[in-house]
mmCIF file of C-alpha atoms in Angstrom:
data_model
loop_
_atom_site.group_PDB
_atom_site.id
_atom_site.type_symbol
_atom_site.label_atom_id
_atom_site.label_comp_id
_atom_site.label_asym_id
_atom_site.label_seq_id
_atom_site.Cartn_x
_atom_site.Cartn_y
_atom_site.Cartn_z
ATOM 1 C CA UNK F 1092 -8.333 -17.920 -8.854
ATOM 2 C CA UNK F 1093 -5.313 -19.526 -7.276
ATOM 3 C CA UNK F 1094 -4.314 -18.702 -3.742
ATOM 4 C CA UNK F 1095 -0.590 -18.268 -3.219
ATOM 5 C CA UNK F 1096 1.703 -18.486 -0.217
ATOM 6 C CA UNK F 1097 4.341 -15.854 0.379
ATOM 7 C CA UNK F 1098 7.639 -16.225 2.170
ATOM 8 C CA UNK F 1099 8.360 -13.890 5.097
ATOM 9 C CA UNK F 1100 10.621 -11.601 2.989
ATOM 10 C CA UNK F 1101 7.925 -11.419 0.287
ATOM 11 C CA UNK F 1102 5.234 -10.604 2.841
ATOM 12 C CA UNK F 1103 7.404 -7.867 4.314
ATOM 13 C CA UNK F 1104 8.204 -6.386 0.893
ATOM 14 C CA UNK F 1105 4.574 -6.415 -0.282
ATOM 15 C CA UNK F 1106 3.350 -5.053 3.059
ATOM 16 C CA UNK F 1107 5.690 -2.053 2.764
ATOM 17 C CA UNK F 1108 4.610 -1.452 -0.847
ATOM 18 C CA UNK F 1109 0.909 -1.533 0.087
ATOM 19 C CA UNK F 1110 1.380 0.680 3.145
ATOM 20 C CA UNK F 1111 3.302 3.311 1.162
ATOM 21 C CA UNK F 1112 0.799 3.343 -1.723
ATOM 22 C CA UNK F 1113 -2.288 3.566 0.519
ATOM 23 C CA UNK F 1114 -0.705 6.197 2.797
ATOM 24 C CA UNK F 1115 0.144 8.389 -0.208
ATOM 25 C CA UNK F 1116 -3.438 8.159 -1.522
ATOM 26 C CA UNK F 1117 -4.948 9.007 1.895
ATOM 27 C CA UNK F 1118 -2.558 11.953 2.356
ATOM 28 C CA UNK F 1119 -3.428 13.291 -1.089
ATOM 29 C CA UNK F 1120 -7.151 12.984 -0.316
ATOM 30 C CA UNK F 1121 -6.740 14.930 2.944
ATOM 31 C CA UNK F 1122 -4.603 17.677 1.382
ATOM 32 C CA UNK F 1123 -7.056 18.243 -1.484
ATOM 33 C CA UNK F 1124 -10.185 18.198 0.654
ATOM 34 C CA UNK F 1125 -11.985 15.414 -1.174
ATOM 35 C CA UNK F 1126 -14.255 14.525 1.759
ATOM 36 C CA UNK F 1127 -15.387 18.149 2.089
ATOM 37 C CA UNK F 1128 -16.193 18.254 -1.635
ATOM 38 C CA UNK F 1129 -18.346 15.139 -1.384
ATOM 39 C CA UNK F 1130 -20.179 16.642 1.599
ATOM 40 C CA UNK F 1131 -20.945 19.740 -0.459
ATOM 41 C CA UNK F 1132 -22.249 17.645 -3.356
ATOM 42 C CA UNK F 1133 -24.665 15.792 -1.082
ATOM 43 C CA UNK F 1134 -25.722 19.021 0.693
ATOM 44 C CA UNK F 1135 -26.399 20.623 -2.675
ATOM 45 C CA UNK F 1136 -28.740 17.793 -3.648
ATOM 46 C CA UNK F 1137 -30.670 17.952 -0.369
ATOM 47 C CA UNK F 1138 -30.900 21.766 -0.533
ATOM 48 C CA UNK F 1139 -28.570 22.493 2.403
ATOM 49 C CA UNK F 1140 -26.904 25.791 1.489
ATOM 50 C CA UNK F 1141 -23.997 27.326 3.408
ATOM 51 C CA UNK F 1142 -24.483 30.554 5.369
ATOM 52 C CA UNK F 1143 -24.609 33.601 3.084
ATOM 53 C CA UNK F 1144 -23.597 37.207 3.878
ATOM 54 C CA UNK F 1145 -26.262 39.635 5.101
ATOM 55 C CA UNK F 1146 -28.127 41.288 2.249
ATOM 56 C CA UNK F 1147 -28.639 38.145 0.163
ATOM 57 C CA UNK F 1148 -31.678 35.910 0.334
ATOM 58 C CA UNK F 1149 -30.806 32.579 1.961
ATOM 59 C CA UNK F 1150 -33.689 30.647 0.412
ATOM 60 C CA UNK F 1151 -33.200 26.938 -0.274
ATOM 61 C CA UNK F 1152 -34.536 26.092 -3.714
ATOM 62 C CA UNK F 1153 -33.905 22.354 -4.380
ATOM 63 C CA UNK F 1154 -33.043 22.952 -8.029
ATOM 64 C CA UNK F 1155 -30.251 20.400 -7.985
ATOM 65 C CA UNK F 1156 -32.629 17.790 -6.606
ATOM 66 C CA UNK F 1157 -35.127 18.451 -9.410
ATOM 67 C CA UNK F 1158 -32.432 18.126 -12.074
ATOM 68 C CA UNK F 1159 -30.902 14.985 -10.551
ATOM 69 C CA UNK F 1160 -34.235 13.224 -10.081
ATOM 70 C CA UNK F 1161 -35.241 13.985 -13.662
ATOM 71 C CA UNK F 1162 -31.930 12.673 -14.957
ATOM 72 C CA UNK F 1163 -32.292 9.563 -12.779
ATOM 73 C CA UNK F 1164 -35.743 8.796 -14.200
ATOM 74 C CA UNK F 1165 -34.374 9.042 -17.753
ATOM 75 C CA UNK F 1166 -31.390 6.827 -16.899
ATOM 76 C CA UNK F 1167 -33.584 4.205 -15.218
ATOM 77 C CA UNK F 1168 -35.930 4.068 -18.207
ATOM 78 C CA UNK F 1169 -33.019 3.935 -20.649
ATOM 79 C CA UNK F 1170 -31.419 0.960 -18.876
ATOM 80 C CA UNK F 1171 -34.386 -1.117 -17.735
ATOM 81 C CA UNK F 1172 -37.173 0.139 -20.006
ATOM 82 C CA UNK F 1173 -35.929 -1.838 -22.989
ATOM 83 C CA UNK F 1174 -35.801 -5.550 -23.701
ATOM 84 C CA UNK F 1175 -33.254 -7.026 -23.752
ATOM 85 C CA UNK F 1176 -31.172 -4.848 -21.413
ATOM 86 C CA UNK F 1177 -27.957 -5.806 -23.232
ATOM 87 C CA UNK F 1178 -27.736 -6.103 -26.998
ATOM 88 C CA UNK F 1179 -25.283 -8.317 -28.859
ATOM 89 C CA UNK F 1180 -24.289 -7.160 -32.338
ATOM 90 C CA UNK F 1181 -23.754 -10.048 -34.795
ATOM 91 C CA UNK F 1182 -20.568 -10.034 -36.831
ATOM 92 C CA UNK F 1183 -22.282 -11.462 -39.903
ATOM 93 C CA UNK F 1184 -25.859 -11.859 -41.076
ATOM 94 C CA UNK F 1185 -25.788 -15.565 -40.345
ATOM 95 C CA UNK F 1186 -25.034 -14.829 -36.656
ATOM 96 C CA UNK F 1187 -28.333 -13.005 -35.973
ATOM 97 C CA UNK F 1188 -29.978 -16.007 -34.315
ATOM 98 C CA UNK F 1189 -26.864 -16.673 -32.243
ATOM 99 C CA UNK F 1190 -26.843 -13.053 -31.088
ATOM 100 C CA UNK F 1191 -30.505 -13.265 -30.102
ATOM 101 C CA UNK F 1192 -29.890 -16.393 -28.023
ATOM 102 C CA UNK F 1193 -26.992 -14.691 -26.263
ATOM 103 C CA UNK F 1194 -29.203 -11.672 -25.544
ATOM 104 C CA UNK F 1195 -31.801 -13.956 -23.965
ATOM 105 C CA UNK F 1196 -29.112 -15.605 -21.851
ATOM 106 C CA UNK F 1197 -27.734 -12.236 -20.689
ATOM 107 C CA UNK F 1198 -31.219 -10.949 -19.914
ATOM 108 C CA UNK F 1199 -31.859 -14.023 -17.781
ATOM 109 C CA UNK F 1200 -28.501 -13.670 -16.017
ATOM 110 C CA UNK F 1201 -29.087 -9.980 -15.253
ATOM 111 C CA UNK F 1202 -32.663 -10.211 -14.024
ATOM 112 C CA UNK F 1203 -32.861 -13.694 -12.490
ATOM 113 C CA UNK F 1204 -29.349 -14.572 -11.311
ATOM 114 C CA UNK F 1205 -27.926 -11.118 -10.520
ATOM 115 C CA UNK F 1206 -31.243 -9.457 -9.546
ATOM 116 C CA UNK F 1207 -29.896 -6.457 -11.451
ATOM 117 C CA UNK F 1208 -32.911 -4.174 -11.158
ATOM 118 C CA UNK F 1209 -33.057 -4.108 -7.379
ATOM 119 C CA UNK F 1210 -29.280 -4.335 -6.861
ATOM 120 C CA UNK F 1211 -28.437 -1.601 -9.370
ATOM 121 C CA UNK F 1212 -31.150 0.770 -8.193
ATOM 122 C CA UNK F 1213 -29.091 2.375 -5.404
ATOM 123 C CA UNK F 1214 -25.855 1.934 -7.315
ATOM 124 C CA UNK F 1215 -26.980 3.874 -10.368
ATOM 125 C CA UNK F 1216 -28.428 6.689 -8.282
ATOM 126 C CA UNK F 1217 -25.243 7.075 -6.213
ATOM 127 C CA UNK F 1218 -22.794 6.606 -9.098
ATOM 128 C CA UNK F 1219 -24.351 8.445 -12.017
ATOM 129 C CA UNK F 1220 -26.598 11.067 -10.436
ATOM 130 C CA UNK F 1221 -24.963 12.141 -7.163
ATOM 131 C CA UNK F 1222 -21.502 11.052 -8.360
ATOM 132 C CA UNK F 1223 -20.581 9.952 -4.835
ATOM 133 C CA UNK F 1224 -19.874 6.266 -5.302
ATOM 134 C CA UNK F 1225 -18.496 3.487 -7.476
ATOM 135 C CA UNK F 1226 -19.627 -0.021 -8.340
ATOM 136 C CA UNK F 1227 -17.734 -3.026 -6.999
ATOM 137 C CA UNK F 1228 -18.493 -6.269 -8.826
ATOM 138 C CA UNK F 1229 -17.249 -9.385 -7.041
ATOM 139 C CA UNK F 1230 -18.546 -12.857 -7.780
ATOM 140 C CA UNK F 1231 -20.636 -13.922 -4.808
ATOM 141 C CA UNK F 1232 -21.205 -17.592 -4.053
ATOM 142 C CA UNK F 1233 -23.500 -18.132 -1.072
ATOM 143 C CA UNK F 1234 -24.012 -21.768 -0.110
ATOM 144 C CA UNK F 1235 -26.535 -23.248 2.292
ATOM 145 C CA UNK F 1236 -26.899 -26.700 3.807
ATOM 146 C CA UNK F 1237 -30.185 -28.304 2.714
ATOM 147 C CA UNK F 1238 -31.834 -31.335 4.310
ATOM 148 C CA UNK F 1239 -34.386 -33.151 2.198
ATOM 149 C CA UNK F 1240 -36.055 -36.509 1.635
ATOM 150 C CA UNK F 1241 -35.750 -38.571 -1.532
ATOM 151 C CA UNK F 1242 -37.980 -41.529 -2.397
ATOM 152 C CA UNK F 1243 -36.980 -44.279 -4.834
ATOM 153 C CA UNK F 1244 -39.231 -47.058 -6.135
ATOM 154 C CA UNK F 1245 -37.427 -50.286 -6.969
ATOM 155 C CA UNK F 1246 -40.072 -51.155 -9.560
ATOM 156 C CA UNK F 1247 -39.552 -47.987 -11.607
ATOM 157 C CA UNK F 1248 -36.670 -47.946 -14.056
ATOM 158 C CA UNK F 1249 -36.270 -44.143 -13.987
ATOM 159 C CA UNK F 1250 -35.998 -44.176 -10.166
ATOM 160 C CA UNK F 1251 -33.324 -46.877 -10.268
ATOM 161 C CA UNK F 1252 -31.371 -44.994 -12.922
ATOM 162 C CA UNK F 1253 -31.585 -41.784 -10.867
ATOM 163 C CA UNK F 1254 -30.457 -43.658 -7.745
ATOM 164 C CA UNK F 1255 -27.402 -45.208 -9.450
ATOM 165 C CA UNK F 1256 -26.518 -41.853 -10.990
ATOM 166 C CA UNK F 1257 -26.571 -40.071 -7.637
ATOM 167 C CA UNK F 1258 -25.060 -42.886 -5.548
ATOM 168 C CA UNK F 1259 -22.642 -44.863 -7.735
ATOM 169 C CA UNK F 1260 -21.012 -46.510 -4.673
ATOM 170 C CA UNK F 1261 -24.264 -47.437 -2.957
ATOM 171 C CA UNK F 1262 -23.411 -51.179 -3.036
ATOM 172 C CA UNK F 1263 -20.394 -50.473 -0.819
ATOM 173 C CA UNK F 1264 -21.767 -47.647 1.327
ATOM 174 C CA UNK F 1265 -25.426 -48.693 1.759
ATOM 175 C CA UNK F 1266 -25.836 -52.393 0.848
ATOM 176 C CA UNK F 1267 -29.113 -52.705 2.793
ATOM 177 C CA UNK F 1268 -30.770 -49.934 0.755
ATOM 178 C CA UNK F 1269 -29.663 -51.412 -2.572
ATOM 179 C CA UNK F 1270 -30.931 -54.823 -1.445
ATOM 180 C CA UNK F 1271 -34.409 -53.395 -0.776
ATOM 181 C CA UNK F 1272 -34.495 -51.609 -4.131
ATOM 182 C CA UNK F 1273 -33.510 -54.755 -6.005
ATOM 183 C CA UNK F 1274 -36.334 -56.515 -4.191
ATOM 184 C CA UNK F 1275 -38.744 -53.986 -5.737
ATOM 185 C CA UNK F 1276 -39.443 -52.044 -2.531
ATOM 186 C CA UNK F 1277 -39.699 -48.319 -1.962
ATOM 187 C CA UNK F 1278 -36.937 -46.556 -0.048
ATOM 188 C CA UNK F 1279 -37.005 -43.054 1.478
ATOM 189 C CA UNK F 1280 -33.673 -41.424 2.222
ATOM 190 C CA UNK F 1281 -32.900 -38.364 4.344
ATOM 191 C CA UNK F 1282 -30.115 -36.509 2.538
ATOM 192 C CA UNK F 1283 -28.069 -33.362 3.112
ATOM 193 C CA UNK F 1284 -26.346 -31.358 0.414
ATOM 194 C CA UNK F 1285 -24.986 -27.903 -0.303
ATOM 195 C CA UNK F 1286 -27.091 -25.654 -2.502
ATOM 196 C CA UNK F 1287 -26.071 -22.300 -3.959
ATOM 197 C CA UNK F 1288 -28.419 -19.524 -2.844
ATOM 198 C CA UNK F 1289 -26.576 -17.011 -5.020
ATOM 199 C CA UNK F 1290 -23.911 -17.878 -7.573
ATOM 200 C CA UNK F 1291 -23.421 -14.867 -9.831
ATOM 201 C CA UNK F 1292 -21.840 -11.385 -9.945
ATOM 202 C CA UNK F 1293 -23.018 -9.257 -7.034
ATOM 203 C CA UNK F 1294 -23.077 -5.490 -7.757
ATOM 204 C CA UNK F 1295 -22.184 -3.570 -4.606
ATOM 205 C CA UNK F 1296 -22.022 0.150 -3.871
ATOM 206 C CA UNK F 1297 -18.832 1.686 -2.477
ATOM 207 C CA UNK F 1298 -18.996 5.296 -1.230
ATOM 208 C CA UNK F 1299 -16.203 7.496 -2.547
ATOM 209 C CA UNK F 1300 -14.884 7.856 1.007
ATOM 210 C CA UNK F 1301 -14.048 4.135 0.972
ATOM 211 C CA UNK F 1302 -12.677 4.132 -2.607
ATOM 212 C CA UNK F 1303 -8.857 4.101 -2.596
ATOM 213 C CA UNK F 1304 -7.240 5.239 -5.847
ATOM 214 C CA UNK F 1305 -5.054 8.094 -7.070
ATOM 215 C CA UNK F 1306 -6.901 11.175 -8.303
ATOM 216 C CA UNK F 1307 -4.900 11.053 -11.547
ATOM 217 C CA UNK F 1308 -6.080 7.511 -12.321
ATOM 218 C CA UNK F 1309 -7.991 7.121 -15.583
ATOM 219 C CA UNK F 1310 -11.050 4.900 -15.759
ATOM 220 C CA UNK F 1311 -9.842 2.969 -18.824
ATOM 221 C CA UNK F 1312 -6.362 2.493 -17.329
ATOM 222 C CA UNK F 1313 -7.151 1.371 -13.794
ATOM 223 C CA UNK F 1314 -5.421 -1.921 -14.569
ATOM 224 C CA UNK F 1315 -2.130 -0.006 -14.845
ATOM 225 C CA UNK F 1316 -2.396 1.566 -11.381
ATOM 226 C CA UNK F 1317 -0.074 0.411 -8.624
ATOM 227 C CA UNK F 1318 -3.055 -0.093 -6.304
ATOM 228 C CA UNK F 1319 -6.847 0.207 -6.645
ATOM 229 C CA UNK F 1320 -9.123 -0.862 -3.822
ATOM 230 C CA UNK F 1321 -11.635 0.003 -1.131
ATOM 231 C CA UNK F 1322 -11.884 -0.249 2.623
ATOM 232 C CA UNK F 1323 -14.422 -1.965 4.876
ATOM 233 C CA UNK F 1324 -14.753 -2.080 8.650
ATOM 234 C CA UNK F 1325 -15.028 -5.448 10.383
ATOM 235 C CA UNK F 1326 -15.451 -6.420 14.014
ATOM 236 C CA UNK F 1327 -12.939 -8.755 15.672
ATOM 237 C CA UNK F 1328 -15.561 -11.522 15.584
ATOM 238 C CA UNK F 1329 -16.012 -10.988 11.825
ATOM 239 C CA UNK F 1330 -12.259 -11.266 11.256
ATOM 240 C CA UNK F 1331 -12.079 -14.445 13.312
ATOM 241 C CA UNK F 1332 -14.984 -15.914 11.342
ATOM 242 C CA UNK F 1333 -13.157 -15.190 8.079
ATOM 243 C CA UNK F 1334 -10.050 -16.904 9.468
ATOM 244 C CA UNK F 1335 -12.025 -19.936 10.675
ATOM 245 C CA UNK F 1336 -13.711 -20.250 7.257
ATOM 246 C CA UNK F 1337 -10.310 -20.178 5.540
ATOM 247 C CA UNK F 1338 -11.056 -16.931 3.723
ATOM 248 C CA UNK F 1339 -8.227 -15.161 5.587
ATOM 249 C CA UNK F 1340 -4.855 -16.643 6.464
ATOM 250 C CA UNK F 1341 -4.055 -17.385 10.091
ATOM 251 C CA UNK F 1342 -2.952 -13.862 11.088
ATOM 252 C CA UNK F 1343 -4.537 -13.563 14.532
ATOM 253 C CA UNK F 1344 -1.277 -12.776 16.327
ATOM 254 C CA UNK F 1345 -0.233 -10.250 13.663
ATOM 255 C CA UNK F 1346 -3.548 -8.401 14.020
ATOM 256 C CA UNK F 1347 -2.926 -7.990 17.750
ATOM 257 C CA UNK F 1348 0.134 -5.862 16.958
ATOM 258 C CA UNK F 1349 0.300 -2.284 15.686
ATOM 259 C CA UNK F 1350 2.771 0.494 14.892
ATOM 260 C CA UNK F 1351 3.205 3.768 16.765
ATOM 261 C CA UNK F 1352 4.014 7.173 15.231
ATOM 262 C CA UNK F 1353 7.725 6.301 15.092
ATOM 263 C CA UNK F 1354 7.081 3.057 13.229
ATOM 264 C CA UNK F 1355 7.853 0.857 16.233
ATOM 265 C CA UNK F 1356 5.749 -2.263 16.581
ATOM 266 C CA UNK F 1357 3.733 -2.515 19.804
ATOM 267 C CA UNK F 1358 0.770 -4.597 21.032
ATOM 268 C CA UNK F 1359 -2.689 -3.164 20.253
ATOM 269 C CA UNK F 1360 -4.927 -2.777 23.277
ATOM 270 C CA UNK F 1361 -8.593 -3.785 23.302
ATOM 271 C CA UNK F 1362 -8.444 -5.314 19.820
ATOM 272 C CA UNK F 1363 -11.716 -7.138 20.450
ATOM 273 C CA UNK F 1364 -13.554 -3.840 21.000
ATOM 274 C CA UNK F 1365 -12.131 -1.839 18.082
ATOM 275 C CA UNK F 1366 -13.141 -2.014 14.405
ATOM 276 C CA UNK F 1367 -10.638 -3.339 11.877
ATOM 277 C CA UNK F 1368 -10.242 -1.428 8.632
ATOM 278 C CA UNK F 1369 -9.519 -4.108 6.036
ATOM 279 C CA UNK F 1370 -8.481 -2.834 2.602
ATOM 280 C CA UNK F 1371 -9.297 -5.051 -0.375
ATOM 281 C CA UNK F 1372 -7.841 -4.284 -3.772
ATOM 282 C CA UNK F 1373 -5.660 -5.146 -6.730
ATOM 283 C CA UNK F 1374 -1.933 -4.452 -6.531
ATOM 284 C CA UNK F 1375 0.688 -4.587 -9.269
ATOM 285 C CA UNK F 1376 3.802 -6.238 -7.897
ATOM 286 C CA UNK F 1377 6.863 -7.977 -9.300
ATOM 287 C CA UNK F 1378 7.309 -11.061 -7.210
ATOM 288 C CA UNK F 1379 10.675 -12.757 -7.048
ATOM 289 C CA UNK F 1380 10.772 -15.302 -9.857
ATOM 290 C CA UNK F 1381 8.270 -14.086 -12.493
ATOM 291 C CA UNK F 1382 9.944 -11.981 -15.219
ATOM 292 C CA UNK F 1383 7.376 -9.160 -14.997
ATOM 293 C CA UNK F 1384 4.936 -7.624 -12.547
ATOM 294 C CA UNK F 1385 1.519 -9.184 -12.155
ATOM 295 C CA UNK F 1386 -1.765 -8.208 -10.571
ATOM 296 C CA UNK F 1387 -2.719 -9.739 -7.236
ATOM 297 C CA UNK F 1388 -5.960 -9.543 -5.270
ATOM 298 C CA UNK F 1389 -5.082 -8.765 -1.651
ATOM 299 C CA UNK F 1390 -6.743 -8.084 1.707
ATOM 300 C CA UNK F 1391 -4.592 -5.879 3.928
ATOM 301 C CA UNK F 1392 -4.874 -4.444 7.445
ATOM 302 C CA UNK F 1393 -2.812 -1.276 7.358
ATOM 303 C CA UNK F 1394 -2.628 -0.591 11.093
ATOM 304 C CA UNK F 1395 -0.924 -3.897 11.922
ATOM 305 C CA UNK F 1396 0.251 -4.499 8.305
ATOM 306 C CA UNK F 1397 -0.439 -8.206 7.786
ATOM 307 C CA UNK F 1398 -1.657 -9.450 4.414
ATOM 308 C CA UNK F 1399 -4.693 -11.478 5.381
ATOM 309 C CA UNK F 1400 -5.171 -13.035 1.928
ATOM 310 C CA UNK F 1401 -3.530 -12.931 -1.510
ATOM 311 C CA UNK F 1402 -4.650 -14.469 -4.810
ATOM 312 C CA UNK F 1403 -3.555 -14.269 -8.391
ATOM 313 C CA UNK F 1404 -5.892 -11.754 -9.988
ATOM 314 C CA UNK F 1405 -8.426 -13.745 -12.089
#
């Protein structure tokens, strides 16, 4: 994805659009009692019945739990009890072998790279059985700094080829090491490099309370919605870490400001002790210049209204 920079008028325009869209969704949720409905769904599963009038037996029979657990066992077996998990249908008879190779690749990606079984376990239960959550699928790239030792033998051709492949400018950067290798000696190097601990899609569970979308939105037309996203709570230290890492823009001063009930901007007190509700989502917006609206991936803090990050949607 490509990160973009917005002018001050563009930031102000997009901030107002996001604030209006998110406020309307939250107001609709409150008016229609969505949170209370989700509480009732969870209580029903765990056998917590509301108080009943006198004269009726108030006996908790976990029937819903029996039904849900049975359905969950069938779903789990249907998804992970077959090999491969995903099937590729060939277009023509000659493509059967190609389809099989793609199935093997997808099976490896799901089980080895994505760790699908353990990551989807909670997700499937929450999404399909209790119906109280959605799946969020970002691409997660976790890097770690690795320190290691490498040994090269100047008398072995494969070691010399590996050395020149990894260090093409060794004659300029490390002339003493190359001199020893050419003399047929062994050299041990202490090296540091970045290694990806996880570089694949990362299925995550989002409770419905954190899911921000209109109730009239259709699953197959989410890409046409003005805004679809979810909210997460971060501490001030977490926000600062994201800014220092370059994930968020430099918006420290903006985050220290807020808006009162009359819409007047005022400094926020004790910002370091209060959680920050950051909303991440996809917004459709017609930026000045492009002939039509496009989708953008944004991070937005509604209380102080800065856009902490914006990318072209991939």
